[in-house]
Structures are given as C-alpha cells and as structure tokens.
Amino acid sequence: MPLSVREIVLTHPTGPAGDLDSLVRCIEECLACAQACTACADADLAEDDVVEMRRCIRLCLDCADVCDATWRVATRLTDGRSPSLKKVLEACLDTCRHSRKECERHAPHHEHCRICAVVCKRCEDACQALIDET
Amino acid sequence: MPLSVREIVLTHPTGPAGDLDSLVRCIEECLACAQACTACADADLAEDDVVEMRRCIRLCLDCADVCDATWRVATRLTDGRSPSLKKVLEACLDTCRHSRKECERHAPHHEHCRICAVVCKRCEDACQALIDET
Amino acid sequence: MPLSVREIVLTHPTGPAGDLDSLVRCIEECLACAQACTACADADLAEDDVVEMRRCIRLCLDCADVCDATWRVATRLTDGRSPSLKKVLEACLDTCRHSRKECERHAPHHEHCRICAVVCKRCEDACQALIDET
Amino acid sequence: MPLSVREIVLTHPTGPAGDLDSLVRCIEECLACAQACTACADADLAEDDVVEMRRCIRLCLDCADVCDATWRVATRLTDGRSPSLKKVLEACLDTCRHSRKECERHAPHHEHCRICAVVCKRCEDACQALIDET
C-alpha cells in the first residue's frame, strides 16, 4: 500500500494537534474519494447512457475538487490545525453526500458508481468524525 | 486581460442559473486569490523574517487550495448550480478571512502581504455576495 | 480586472529571475485556460450532442488540471525558477494543443469551444515563449 | 486501505488501454507523493532550521501540484489514454527527482524528509515504468 499518511504525520514537529486516527483516516479517505470521483466521472462519460449520467459526472467532478482541497488543508499542521478546518470538512461532507446519492441511483447498472458511492460514504463518515472532534 | 469568464459563462447551454454578475465576479476573484496566496506564501518563504511568516505561509497555502476548488465548483452549471455551492463558498470565505487577517499584520513591512490582503478581501466580498443570493 | 500577477511578482524578495513579462503572461494565461477548459468541459456536457463531445470534455479536463499545476509552479520564485519549469511548460503546451485542436473541430457549432480554442492558443504561445527563454 | 484505484479502473467501459498494473501503480504513487510532499513542506516549515529548508519546501510544493495533475490525467481513460500522458509523466518524474534529491540531503536530521524521499523515489519509478510502456 502506497499511502504513508500516518507515518509522515507522526514526524511533524508539532504533532497531529488532536486525535491522530481521525486525522489520518480523513486525509486517506479524501485522497481515495478524489481519485474514485475523478475515475467515476470519466467512466460515466464513456457509458452508452452518458445523457442520463450528466448530473453524476458533474457532482463527481465537484466532489473530487473539494476532496483535494480538504486533504491538503487537513495535512497542514504548522501552527496547529487550520482555523478553517471545520468549514472545509462541512463543505467536503456535503459534496460527498450529493455525489454518493447520485451514484447510488446508478449503482445497479454501473459498477463504478457502486464503488464510488461506497468510497464517498467512507469519506463522509471520516469528515463527520473529524468535525465532531474539531 | 486574459480571463474570459463572463464570455464563456454566457455561452453555457443552461445559462448562469441566477445573477450573472455575482457568479462571474466570484469565479474571477477566486482565481486571483488562489494565485495571490500562492505567490505570497512563496515570497514569505524568501523573506529574512521567514520564522515570523510561518503562520502566514500556511494560511495562504490553505486559502489557495480552497479558492481553486471554489472557482471550479462555481464554474460548473450543468444541471444548475452545485447543490454544495453555498457550503463551499462559506469555507472559501473563511479561509480568505484568516489569510487576509494574517497578511494585514505583515502589510506594513511586506508589500506582497499588503497586496494579498486586498485580493483576499475582494474574494471574501465576492463569496459573500454569491452566498447572499444562493 | 481582478488578477494581480504582475503586481505581486514585482514584490518577491528574489525578483522574477528572468524576463518579467513572459513569466507574468504565462501565469495569467494558464489561469485563464484552466478556467476556460473547466467551463468548456461543463458546457459540452450540457449540449444535445454530448456523445460527440466526449473527447473534447476529457481533453479539456486534462488541460485544466495541467494548467493549474503550471501556474502554481511558475509562480514560485524562492531559490529561483523551478528546475522542472521547462518540462512542466512542455507538458502544459501539449495538453493545451490537444484541447485546442479538438475544440476547433466543434467551434462552428459551439461558441464555448470557439472561445476555449482561442484561450488555449494564447496559453500555448505563452508557454512556448517562456520555454524559449528558460 | 482506502484507495480503490484498481477496483474502479477495472470497471471503466473502455478498459485500462494498456498494462493495468503500471497504470494503477502510477496513479497510487502520485496520490501518495502529492500527500507526502504536502506534509513534508508543512513539517519543514515548523522546523527550527526553516531557513535551511526553504528550497526543500518549495520543491515539495511544486512536486505535490504536478503529482496531483498527473494522477488525474492518468485516471482518465475515455477515448484511450491521454495523448499528453508521456509529457505529463516526464514533468512529474522530474519534479519528484528534484524534490527527492533535496529531501535526501535533509534525511539524516529530518525523518519526514527521509520518508518523503522514499515516496518520491517510488513515484519516479512508477512514472518511468509507465513512460517506458507509453
């Protein structure tokens, strides 16, 4: 497994500034969700029913962009966690939720949507856990 | 001037889905703020008093990442504006505000911080205007 | 006009490390192209002939991502220009060229493709000018 | 492990358009490297010897941005692999190499630099393997 999130957070001079597990999990799930949503949007585009997948493509692209910003903000620990972390996590949770709900509608006929919905749900849970603690 | 935000939004098959001016302004200011914060963080790093600039660097990097996600989400209009637009704008406004307040502290001795604070303030105002309307 | 690229580059403690005009122009055009390609991909998705626009959507999304990385790398001047700047510019020029050529095919029937092709061409020229100097 | 790169690539309607293993590995390593470089730059910033870490911070920030663009371009498979994939991989390999070499200099006294150098090297190898095949 390539991610070294926990390993490198542990070496930060100021430490994780709160619970290590929920921080690491949130960063990992945002990375996974950014990639899954980028892949799902691209797979949707190649499907025969692309016309029905427009909303899914768009929501997945939004979600990928917000997940990317979120893991970057969550990763920075100099001077403590970001003062904007909670609001960024709330935005991320919301984009994941919309992306997941649309993917769930297409999960029965598109396997990439089924996988993407699972990854989005994990990311929502990880964002919520970090919000609860922040 | 290179930005063609208004020109290209006007050609979208579904239209701006609300007030055109506030949407265009928000996209333009997020682009400007992402660049100004990236430049300010880098200039801070090269200053003699880099030790005092750590918090500024970190807040500017956060702000650049969230601004980048925000102009991308705001740009997408297929199936209407993003259902997450308001929460994304709120996160963006918050990162801009923190970045601006820190830059204002250094504005008397670092011209890049003075410029960056002005750009952040414009971005805050543009996000707020789009929030009020959404 | 919101961009303050020139203004803020001029305040960097180490200066532009080469010709100021070509650096500023490249950063500005990459920002404009990232936004135009994001907008064009989204507008393509909403068109009646979305099936014919798949390749255009995909190339525009690639181009937006590479342009975003490029203006960020070009903006950083601490310790001089990036040792990877030339290779990053070559990658950016290539994604712009592919995106532009596909957009030109659709320019007669989609105004957003016509605009996007113009913006891509300007970005290619700005990348080439900075490559020639680097 | 949160990444689902292989799982979701396997469900793409057009397939991986070449060797699956090298594509998946490259996407995974770029994600890992983008995160490790973002974390390393932030940890460098919090160190007592931040003045000596300026070049490392800057190269790591460049590398993170290019890795992010690279995994996104590599992920898109609609209409086949990106025509710009090779040039994007070459730029990514180059930013990883510069970031790794600087991190190696600091590895004896900064554990995050040691880890980051290892992750950069893995990403270089994954990019090279995909270049060789493209």
Coordinates of C-alpha atoms in Angstrom, one line a residue:
Chain A
M1 CA 0.0 0.0 0.0
P2 CA 1.5 3.3 -1.1
L3 CA 0.0 5.9 1.3
S4 CA 2.3 7.0 4.1
V5 CA -0.1 9.5 5.7
R6 CA 0.2 8.1 9.3
E7 CA 4.0 7.6 9.1
I8 CA 4.6 11.2 7.9
V9 CA 2.1 12.9 10.2
L10 CA 3.9 11.2 13.1
T11 CA 7.1 13.0 12.2
H12 CA 5.6 16.5 12.2
P13 CA 7.4 18.7 14.7
T14 CA 4.1 19.9 16.2
G15 CA 2.3 16.6 16.2
P16 CA -1.3 15.9 15.0
A17 CA -2.8 18.6 17.3
G18 CA -5.7 16.3 18.3
D19 CA -6.7 12.6 17.7
L20 CA -4.2 11.1 15.2
D21 CA -6.5 8.3 14.0
S22 CA -9.4 10.5 12.8
L23 CA -7.0 13.0 11.2
V24 CA -5.1 10.2 9.3
R25 CA -8.3 8.5 8.3
C26 CA -9.9 11.7 6.9
I27 CA -6.8 12.5 4.8
E28 CA -6.7 9.0 3.4
E29 CA -10.4 8.9 2.6
C30 CA -10.3 12.3 0.9
L31 CA -7.4 11.1 -1.3
A32 CA -9.3 7.9 -2.1
C33 CA -12.5 9.8 -2.8
A34 CA -10.9 12.4 -5.0
Q35 CA -9.5 9.6 -7.2
A36 CA -12.7 7.5 -7.2
C37 CA -14.8 10.5 -8.2
T38 CA -12.4 11.5 -11.0
A39 CA -12.4 7.9 -12.3
C40 CA -16.2 7.6 -11.9
A41 CA -16.9 10.9 -13.8
D42 CA -14.6 9.6 -16.6
A43 CA -16.2 6.2 -16.7
D44 CA -19.7 7.8 -16.8
L45 CA -18.6 9.8 -19.8
A46 CA -17.7 6.6 -21.7
E47 CA -21.1 4.8 -21.0
D48 CA -23.8 4.4 -23.6
D49 CA -26.2 6.2 -21.4
V50 CA -24.0 9.3 -20.9
V51 CA -27.1 11.5 -21.3
E52 CA -28.5 10.1 -18.1
M53 CA -25.1 10.4 -16.4
R54 CA -24.6 14.2 -16.8
R55 CA -25.6 15.0 -13.2
C56 CA -23.4 12.2 -11.9
I57 CA -20.4 13.4 -13.9
R58 CA -20.8 17.0 -12.6
L59 CA -21.3 16.1 -9.0
C60 CA -18.3 13.7 -9.1
L61 CA -16.1 16.4 -10.6
D62 CA -17.2 18.9 -7.8
C63 CA -16.5 16.2 -5.2
A64 CA -13.0 15.4 -6.5
D65 CA -12.0 19.1 -6.4
V66 CA -13.3 19.7 -2.8
C67 CA -11.8 16.4 -1.6
D68 CA -8.4 17.5 -3.0
A69 CA -8.6 20.9 -1.2
T70 CA -9.7 19.1 2.0
W71 CA -6.8 16.6 2.3
R72 CA -4.4 19.4 1.7
V73 CA -5.8 21.7 4.4
A74 CA -6.1 18.7 6.8
T75 CA -2.5 17.7 6.2
R76 CA -1.1 21.1 7.3
L77 CA -0.3 21.2 11.0
T78 CA 2.2 24.1 11.4
D79 CA 0.7 26.5 14.0
G80 CA -1.9 23.8 14.7
R81 CA -4.9 22.6 12.7
S82 CA -6.4 25.0 10.2
P83 CA -8.8 27.5 11.7
S84 CA -11.0 26.8 8.7
L85 CA -10.8 23.0 9.0
K86 CA -14.4 22.6 10.3
K87 CA -16.0 24.6 7.5
V88 CA -13.8 22.9 4.8
L89 CA -14.9 19.5 6.2
E90 CA -18.5 20.5 6.2
A91 CA -18.2 21.5 2.5
C92 CA -16.4 18.2 1.7
L93 CA -19.0 16.1 3.5
D94 CA -21.8 17.9 1.6
T95 CA -20.2 17.3 -1.9
C96 CA -19.5 13.7 -1.0
R97 CA -23.1 13.2 0.1
H98 CA -24.5 14.7 -3.1
S99 CA -22.1 12.7 -5.2
R100 CA -22.9 9.5 -3.3
K101 CA -26.6 9.8 -3.6
E102 CA -26.5 10.3 -7.3
C103 CA -24.0 7.4 -7.7
E104 CA -26.3 5.1 -5.6
R105 CA -29.1 5.7 -8.2
H106 CA -26.8 4.3 -10.9
A107 CA -25.2 1.6 -8.8
P108 CA -27.4 -1.2 -10.1
H109 CA -26.3 -0.8 -13.7
H110 CA -22.8 0.8 -13.3
E111 CA -20.3 -0.9 -11.1
H112 CA -18.0 2.2 -11.0
C113 CA -21.0 4.1 -9.5
R114 CA -21.4 1.4 -6.9
I115 CA -17.8 1.5 -5.9
C116 CA -17.7 5.4 -5.9
A117 CA -20.8 5.5 -3.7
V118 CA -19.0 3.3 -1.1
V119 CA -15.9 5.4 -1.2
C120 CA -17.9 8.7 -0.9
K121 CA -19.8 7.2 2.1
R122 CA -16.5 6.3 3.8
C123 CA -15.2 9.9 3.2
E124 CA -18.4 11.4 4.6
D125 CA -18.0 9.3 7.8
A126 CA -14.3 10.3 8.1
C127 CA -15.2 14.0 7.7
Q128 CA -18.0 13.8 10.2
A129 CA -15.7 12.1 12.7
L130 CA -13.2 14.9 12.4
I131 CA -15.9 17.6 12.6
D132 CA -17.2 16.0 15.8
E133 CA -13.8 16.3 17.3
T134 CA -12.8 19.7 16.0
Chain B
M1 CA -6.7 41.0 -19.8
P2 CA -6.6 37.2 -20.2
L3 CA -9.7 36.0 -18.2
S4 CA -12.7 35.1 -20.3
V5 CA -15.0 34.0 -17.5
R6 CA -18.0 36.2 -18.5
E7 CA -17.6 35.4 -22.2
I8 CA -17.7 31.6 -21.7
V9 CA -20.3 31.5 -19.0
L10 CA -22.6 33.4 -21.4
T11 CA -22.3 30.5 -23.9
H12 CA -23.3 27.7 -21.5
P13 CA -26.4 25.9 -22.8
T14 CA -28.2 26.2 -19.4
G15 CA -27.2 29.8 -18.6
P16 CA -25.8 31.2 -15.3
A17 CA -28.7 29.9 -13.2
G18 CA -29.0 33.1 -11.3
D19 CA -27.3 36.5 -11.3
L20 CA -24.6 36.5 -13.9
D21 CA -22.5 39.3 -12.4
S22 CA -22.1 37.9 -8.9
L23 CA -21.2 34.4 -10.4
V24 CA -18.6 35.8 -12.8
R25 CA -17.1 38.1 -10.1
C26 CA -16.8 35.2 -7.6
I27 CA -15.0 33.0 -10.2
E28 CA -12.6 35.8 -11.2
E29 CA -11.8 36.7 -7.6
C30 CA -11.2 33.1 -6.6
L31 CA -8.7 32.7 -9.5
A32 CA -7.0 35.9 -8.5
C33 CA -6.9 34.9 -4.8
A34 CA -5.5 31.4 -5.5
Q35 CA -2.7 33.0 -7.4
A36 CA -2.0 35.9 -5.0
C37 CA -1.9 33.5 -2.0
T38 CA 0.4 31.1 -3.8
A39 CA 2.7 34.0 -4.7
C40 CA 2.5 35.5 -1.2
A41 CA 3.3 32.2 0.5
D42 CA 6.4 31.8 -1.7
A43 CA 7.5 35.4 -1.2
D44 CA 7.1 35.0 2.6
L45 CA 9.4 32.0 2.4
A46 CA 12.1 34.0 0.8
E47 CA 12.0 36.8 3.4
D48 CA 14.6 37.3 6.1
D49 CA 11.9 37.0 8.8
V50 CA 10.6 33.7 7.5
V51 CA 10.4 32.4 11.1
E52 CA 7.7 35.1 11.8
M53 CA 6.0 34.3 8.5
R54 CA 5.2 30.6 9.1
R55 CA 1.6 31.1 10.0
C56 CA 1.1 33.4 7.0
I57 CA 2.6 30.8 4.7
R58 CA 0.4 28.1 6.0
L59 CA -2.8 30.1 5.9
C60 CA -2.1 31.4 2.4
L61 CA -1.5 27.8 1.1
D62 CA -4.8 26.7 2.6
C63 CA -6.5 29.6 1.0
A64 CA -5.1 28.9 -2.4
D65 CA -6.3 25.3 -2.3
V66 CA -9.8 26.2 -1.2
C67 CA -10.1 29.1 -3.8
D68 CA -9.0 26.7 -6.5
A69 CA -11.8 24.2 -5.6
T70 CA -14.3 27.0 -5.3
W71 CA -13.9 28.6 -8.7
R72 CA -14.1 25.1 -10.2
V73 CA -17.3 24.2 -8.4
A74 CA -18.8 27.7 -9.2
T75 CA -17.9 27.3 -12.9
R76 CA -20.0 24.1 -13.3
L77 CA -23.5 24.9 -14.4
T78 CA -24.8 21.7 -16.0
D79 CA -27.9 20.7 -14.1
G80 CA -27.9 24.1 -12.4
R81 CA -25.5 25.5 -9.8
S82 CA -23.9 23.0 -7.4
P83 CA -26.1 21.9 -4.5
S84 CA -23.0 22.3 -2.4
L85 CA -22.1 25.8 -3.7
K86 CA -23.2 27.6 -0.5
K87 CA -21.1 25.4 1.8
V88 CA -18.1 25.6 -0.5
L89 CA -18.4 29.4 -0.6
E90 CA -18.6 29.6 3.2
A91 CA -15.4 27.5 3.5
C92 CA -13.7 29.8 1.0
L93 CA -14.8 33.0 2.7
D94 CA -13.4 31.6 5.9
T95 CA -10.0 30.7 4.5
C96 CA -9.8 34.1 2.8
R97 CA -10.6 35.9 6.0
H98 CA -8.0 34.0 8.1
S99 CA -5.4 34.5 5.3
R100 CA -6.3 38.2 5.0
K101 CA -6.1 38.9 8.7
E102 CA -2.6 37.4 9.0
C103 CA -1.4 39.2 5.8
E104 CA -2.7 42.5 7.3
R105 CA -0.4 42.1 10.3
H106 CA 2.6 41.9 7.9
A107 CA 1.4 44.5 5.4
P108 CA 3.4 47.4 6.9
H109 CA 6.7 45.6 6.2
H110 CA 5.9 43.2 3.3
E111 CA 4.3 44.7 0.2
H112 CA 3.2 41.2 -1.1
C113 CA 1.2 40.8 2.1
R114 CA -0.5 44.1 1.6
I115 CA -1.5 43.2 -1.9
C116 CA -2.5 39.7 -0.9
A117 CA -4.8 41.1 1.9
V118 CA -6.5 43.3 -0.6
V119 CA -7.1 40.4 -3.0
C120 CA -8.4 38.2 -0.2
K121 CA -10.8 40.9 0.9
R122 CA -12.2 41.2 -2.6
C123 CA -12.6 37.4 -2.7
E124 CA -14.4 37.4 0.7
D125 CA -16.8 40.1 -0.6
A126 CA -17.4 38.2 -3.9
C127 CA -18.1 34.9 -2.0
Q128 CA -20.5 36.7 0.5
A129 CA -22.4 38.3 -2.4
L130 CA -22.9 34.9 -4.0
I131 CA -23.9 33.3 -0.7
D132 CA -26.5 36.0 -0.1
E133 CA -28.0 35.2 -3.5
T134 CA -27.8 31.4 -3.3
Chain C
M1 CA -9.7 43.3 -13.7
P2 CA -9.0 41.0 -10.7
L3 CA -5.6 39.4 -11.5
S4 CA -2.7 40.9 -9.6
V5 CA 0.0 38.6 -11.0
R6 CA 2.5 41.3 -12.1
E7 CA 1.9 43.5 -9.0
I8 CA 2.7 40.6 -6.7
V9 CA 5.6 39.1 -8.7
L10 CA 7.3 42.5 -8.5
T11 CA 7.3 42.4 -4.7
H12 CA 9.0 39.0 -4.4
P13 CA 12.3 39.3 -2.5
T14 CA 14.3 37.4 -5.2
G15 CA 12.6 39.0 -8.3
P16 CA 11.3 37.2 -11.4
A17 CA 14.6 35.5 -12.1
G18 CA 14.4 36.3 -15.8
D19 CA 12.1 38.2 -18.1
L20 CA 9.2 39.5 -16.1
D21 CA 6.7 39.9 -19.0
S22 CA 6.9 36.4 -20.3
L23 CA 6.6 35.0 -16.7
V24 CA 3.6 37.1 -15.9
R25 CA 1.9 36.4 -19.2
C26 CA 2.4 32.6 -18.8
I27 CA 0.9 32.6 -15.3
E28 CA -2.1 34.7 -16.4
E29 CA -2.8 32.6 -19.5
C30 CA -2.6 29.3 -17.5
L31 CA -5.2 30.7 -15.0
A32 CA -7.4 31.8 -17.9
C33 CA -7.0 28.4 -19.7
A34 CA -7.7 26.3 -16.6
Q35 CA -11.0 28.2 -16.1
A36 CA -12.0 28.2 -19.8
C37 CA -11.3 24.5 -20.1
T38 CA -13.3 23.7 -16.9
A39 CA -16.2 25.8 -18.3
C40 CA -16.0 24.3 -21.7
A41 CA -16.0 20.7 -20.4
D42 CA -19.1 21.6 -18.4
A43 CA -20.8 23.3 -21.2
D44 CA -20.0 20.4 -23.6
L45 CA -21.7 18.1 -21.0
A46 CA -24.9 20.0 -21.2
E47 CA -25.1 20.0 -25.0
D48 CA -27.6 17.9 -27.0
D49 CA -24.7 16.3 -28.9
V50 CA -22.8 15.3 -25.7
V51 CA -22.0 11.9 -27.2
E52 CA -19.9 13.6 -29.9
M53 CA -18.3 15.9 -27.2
R54 CA -16.8 13.1 -25.0
R55 CA -13.2 13.5 -26.3
C56 CA -13.5 17.3 -26.0
I57 CA -14.7 17.0 -22.4
R58 CA -11.9 14.7 -21.5
L59 CA -9.1 16.7 -23.1
C60 CA -10.4 19.9 -21.6
L61 CA -10.4 18.3 -18.1
D62 CA -6.8 17.2 -18.6
C63 CA -5.8 20.6 -19.8
A64 CA -7.4 22.4 -16.8
D65 CA -5.5 20.2 -14.4
V66 CA -2.1 20.7 -16.0
C67 CA -2.7 24.4 -16.4
D68 CA -3.4 24.7 -12.7
A69 CA -0.2 22.9 -11.8
T70 CA 1.7 25.0 -14.3
W71 CA 0.7 28.5 -13.0
R72 CA 1.5 27.3 -9.4
V73 CA 5.0 26.0 -10.4
A74 CA 5.7 29.2 -12.4
T75 CA 4.5 31.4 -9.6
R76 CA 7.2 30.1 -7.1
L77 CA 10.4 32.0 -7.3
T78 CA 12.1 31.3 -4.0
D79 CA 15.6 29.9 -4.8
G80 CA 15.0 30.9 -8.4
R81 CA 12.6 29.4 -11.0
S82 CA 11.7 25.8 -10.7
P83 CA 14.3 23.4 -12.1
S84 CA 11.4 21.5 -13.6
L85 CA 9.8 24.6 -15.1
K86 CA 10.7 23.7 -18.7
K87 CA 9.3 20.1 -18.6
V88 CA 6.1 21.4 -16.9
L89 CA 5.7 24.0 -19.6
E90 CA 6.2 21.4 -22.3
A91 CA 3.5 19.2 -20.7
C92 CA 1.2 22.2 -20.4
L93 CA 1.8 23.3 -24.0
D94 CA 1.0 19.7 -25.2
T95 CA -2.3 19.4 -23.2
C96 CA -3.4 22.9 -24.5
R97 CA -2.6 21.9 -28.1
H98 CA -4.7 18.8 -27.9
S99 CA -7.5 20.5 -26.2
R100 CA -7.4 23.4 -28.7
K101 CA -7.4 21.1 -31.8
E102 CA -10.5 19.3 -30.6
C103 CA -12.3 22.5 -29.6
E104 CA -11.5 23.9 -33.1
R105 CA -13.4 21.0 -34.6
H106 CA -16.5 22.0 -32.6
A107 CA -16.1 25.8 -32.8
P108 CA -18.5 26.2 -35.8
H109 CA -21.4 24.8 -33.7
H110 CA -20.4 25.5 -30.1
E111 CA -19.4 29.1 -29.2
H112 CA -17.8 27.9 -25.9
C113 CA -15.5 25.7 -27.9
R114 CA -14.5 28.6 -30.2
I115 CA -13.7 30.8 -27.1
C116 CA -11.8 27.9 -25.4
A117 CA -9.7 27.2 -28.5
V118 CA -8.6 30.9 -28.6
V119 CA -7.7 30.8 -24.9
C120 CA -5.8 27.5 -25.3
K121 CA -3.9 29.0 -28.3
R122 CA -2.9 32.0 -26.2
C123 CA -1.7 29.7 -23.4
E124 CA 0.3 27.6 -25.9
D125 CA 2.0 30.8 -27.1
A126 CA 2.8 32.0 -23.6
C127 CA 4.2 28.6 -22.6
Q128 CA 6.3 28.5 -25.7
A129 CA 7.7 32.0 -25.1
L130 CA 8.7 31.0 -21.5
I131 CA 10.2 27.7 -22.8
D132 CA 12.3 29.6 -25.3
E133 CA 13.7 31.8 -22.6
T134 CA 14.3 29.1 -20.0
Chain D
M1 CA -6.5 0.5 2.9
P2 CA -8.7 3.2 1.4
L3 CA -7.5 3.5 -2.2
S4 CA -9.7 1.8 -4.7
V5 CA -7.8 2.6 -7.8
R6 CA -7.5 -0.9 -9.3
E7 CA -11.1 -1.8 -8.4
I8 CA -12.5 1.3 -10.2
V9 CA -10.2 1.2 -13.2
L10 CA -11.3 -2.3 -13.8
T11 CA -14.9 -1.2 -14.2
H12 CA -14.2 1.5 -16.9
P13 CA -16.2 0.8 -20.1
T14 CA -13.0 1.1 -22.3
G15 CA -10.6 -0.7 -20.0
P16 CA -7.1 0.4 -19.0
A17 CA -5.8 0.8 -22.6
G18 CA -2.5 -0.9 -21.9
D19 CA -0.9 -2.6 -18.9
L20 CA -3.2 -2.4 -15.9
D21 CA -0.6 -2.8 -13.2
S22 CA 1.7 0.0 -14.3
L23 CA -1.2 2.4 -14.7
V24 CA -2.7 1.6 -11.2
R25 CA 0.7 1.8 -9.6
C26 CA 1.4 5.2 -11.1
I27 CA -1.9 6.6 -10.0
E28 CA -1.4 5.3 -6.5
E29 CA 2.2 6.5 -6.2
C30 CA 1.2 10.0 -7.5
L31 CA -1.5 10.2 -4.8
A32 CA 0.9 9.1 -2.1
C33 CA 3.6 11.5 -3.3
A34 CA 1.3 14.5 -3.5
Q35 CA 0.3 13.9 0.1
A36 CA 3.8 13.2 1.3
C37 CA 5.2 16.3 -0.3
T38 CA 2.4 18.5 1.1
A39 CA 3.1 17.1 4.5
C40 CA 6.9 17.4 4.2
A41 CA 6.7 21.0 3.1
D42 CA 4.5 21.8 6.1
A43 CA 6.7 19.9 8.5
D44 CA 9.8 21.7 7.1
L45 CA 8.1 25.0 7.8
A46 CA 7.7 24.1 11.5
E47 CA 11.4 23.0 12.0
D48 CA 13.9 25.2 13.9
D49 CA 16.1 25.2 10.8
V50 CA 13.4 26.5 8.5
V51 CA 15.9 28.9 6.9
E52 CA 17.8 25.9 5.6
M53 CA 14.6 24.2 4.5
R54 CA 13.3 26.9 2.1
R55 CA 14.5 25.1 -1.1
C56 CA 13.0 21.8 0.2
I57 CA 9.6 23.4 0.9
R58 CA 9.4 25.0 -2.5
L59 CA 10.4 21.8 -4.4
C60 CA 8.0 19.7 -2.4
L61 CA 5.1 22.2 -3.1
D62 CA 5.9 22.0 -6.8
C63 CA 6.1 18.2 -6.7
A64 CA 2.7 18.0 -4.9
D65 CA 1.0 20.1 -7.6
V66 CA 2.4 18.2 -10.5
C67 CA 1.7 14.8 -8.9
D68 CA -2.0 15.9 -8.4
A69 CA -2.3 16.8 -12.1
T70 CA -0.6 13.6 -13.1
W71 CA -2.9 11.1 -11.3
R72 CA -5.9 13.0 -12.6
V73 CA -4.6 12.8 -16.2
A74 CA -3.6 9.2 -15.8
T75 CA -7.0 8.3 -14.3
R76 CA -8.9 9.4 -17.4
L77 CA -9.4 6.6 -19.9
T78 CA -12.3 7.8 -22.1
D79 CA -11.2 7.7 -25.7
G80 CA -8.0 6.0 -24.5
R81 CA -5.1 7.2 -22.5
S82 CA -4.3 11.0 -22.7
P83 CA -2.3 11.9 -25.8
S84 CA -0.2 14.1 -23.4
L85 CA 0.3 11.3 -20.8
K86 CA 4.0 10.8 -21.7
K87 CA 4.9 14.5 -21.4
V88 CA 3.0 14.8 -18.2
L89 CA 4.8 11.8 -16.7
E90 CA 8.1 13.2 -17.7
A91 CA 7.3 16.5 -15.9
C92 CA 6.2 14.5 -12.9
L93 CA 9.3 12.4 -12.8
D94 CA 11.4 15.5 -13.0
T95 CA 9.7 17.3 -10.1
C96 CA 9.8 14.1 -8.0
R97 CA 13.5 13.7 -8.7
H98 CA 14.3 17.3 -7.6
S99 CA 12.2 17.0 -4.5
R100 CA 13.7 13.7 -3.6
K101 CA 17.3 14.8 -4.0
E102 CA 16.8 17.8 -1.7
C103 CA 14.9 15.7 0.8
E104 CA 17.8 13.2 0.8
R105 CA 20.1 16.0 1.9
H106 CA 18.0 16.5 5.0
A107 CA 17.0 12.9 5.7
P108 CA 19.7 12.4 8.4
H109 CA 18.2 15.1 10.6
H110 CA 14.5 15.2 9.5
E111 CA 12.6 11.9 9.5
H112 CA 9.8 13.5 7.3
C113 CA 12.4 14.2 4.6
R114 CA 13.6 10.6 4.8
I115 CA 10.1 9.3 4.3
C116 CA 9.3 11.8 1.6
A117 CA 12.4 10.9 -0.3
V118 CA 11.4 7.2 -0.3
V119 CA 7.9 8.1 -1.6
C120 CA 9.3 10.4 -4.3
K121 CA 11.6 7.6 -5.4
R122 CA 8.7 5.2 -5.7
C123 CA 6.8 7.7 -7.7
E124 CA 9.7 8.3 -10.1
D125 CA 10.0 4.6 -10.7
A126 CA 6.2 4.3 -11.3
C127 CA 6.2 7.2 -13.7
Q128 CA 9.3 5.8 -15.5
A129 CA 7.6 2.4 -15.9
L130 CA 4.5 4.0 -17.4
I131 CA 6.6 6.2 -19.7
D132 CA 8.5 3.1 -21.0
E133 CA 5.3 1.4 -21.9
T134 CA 3.6 4.5 -23.4

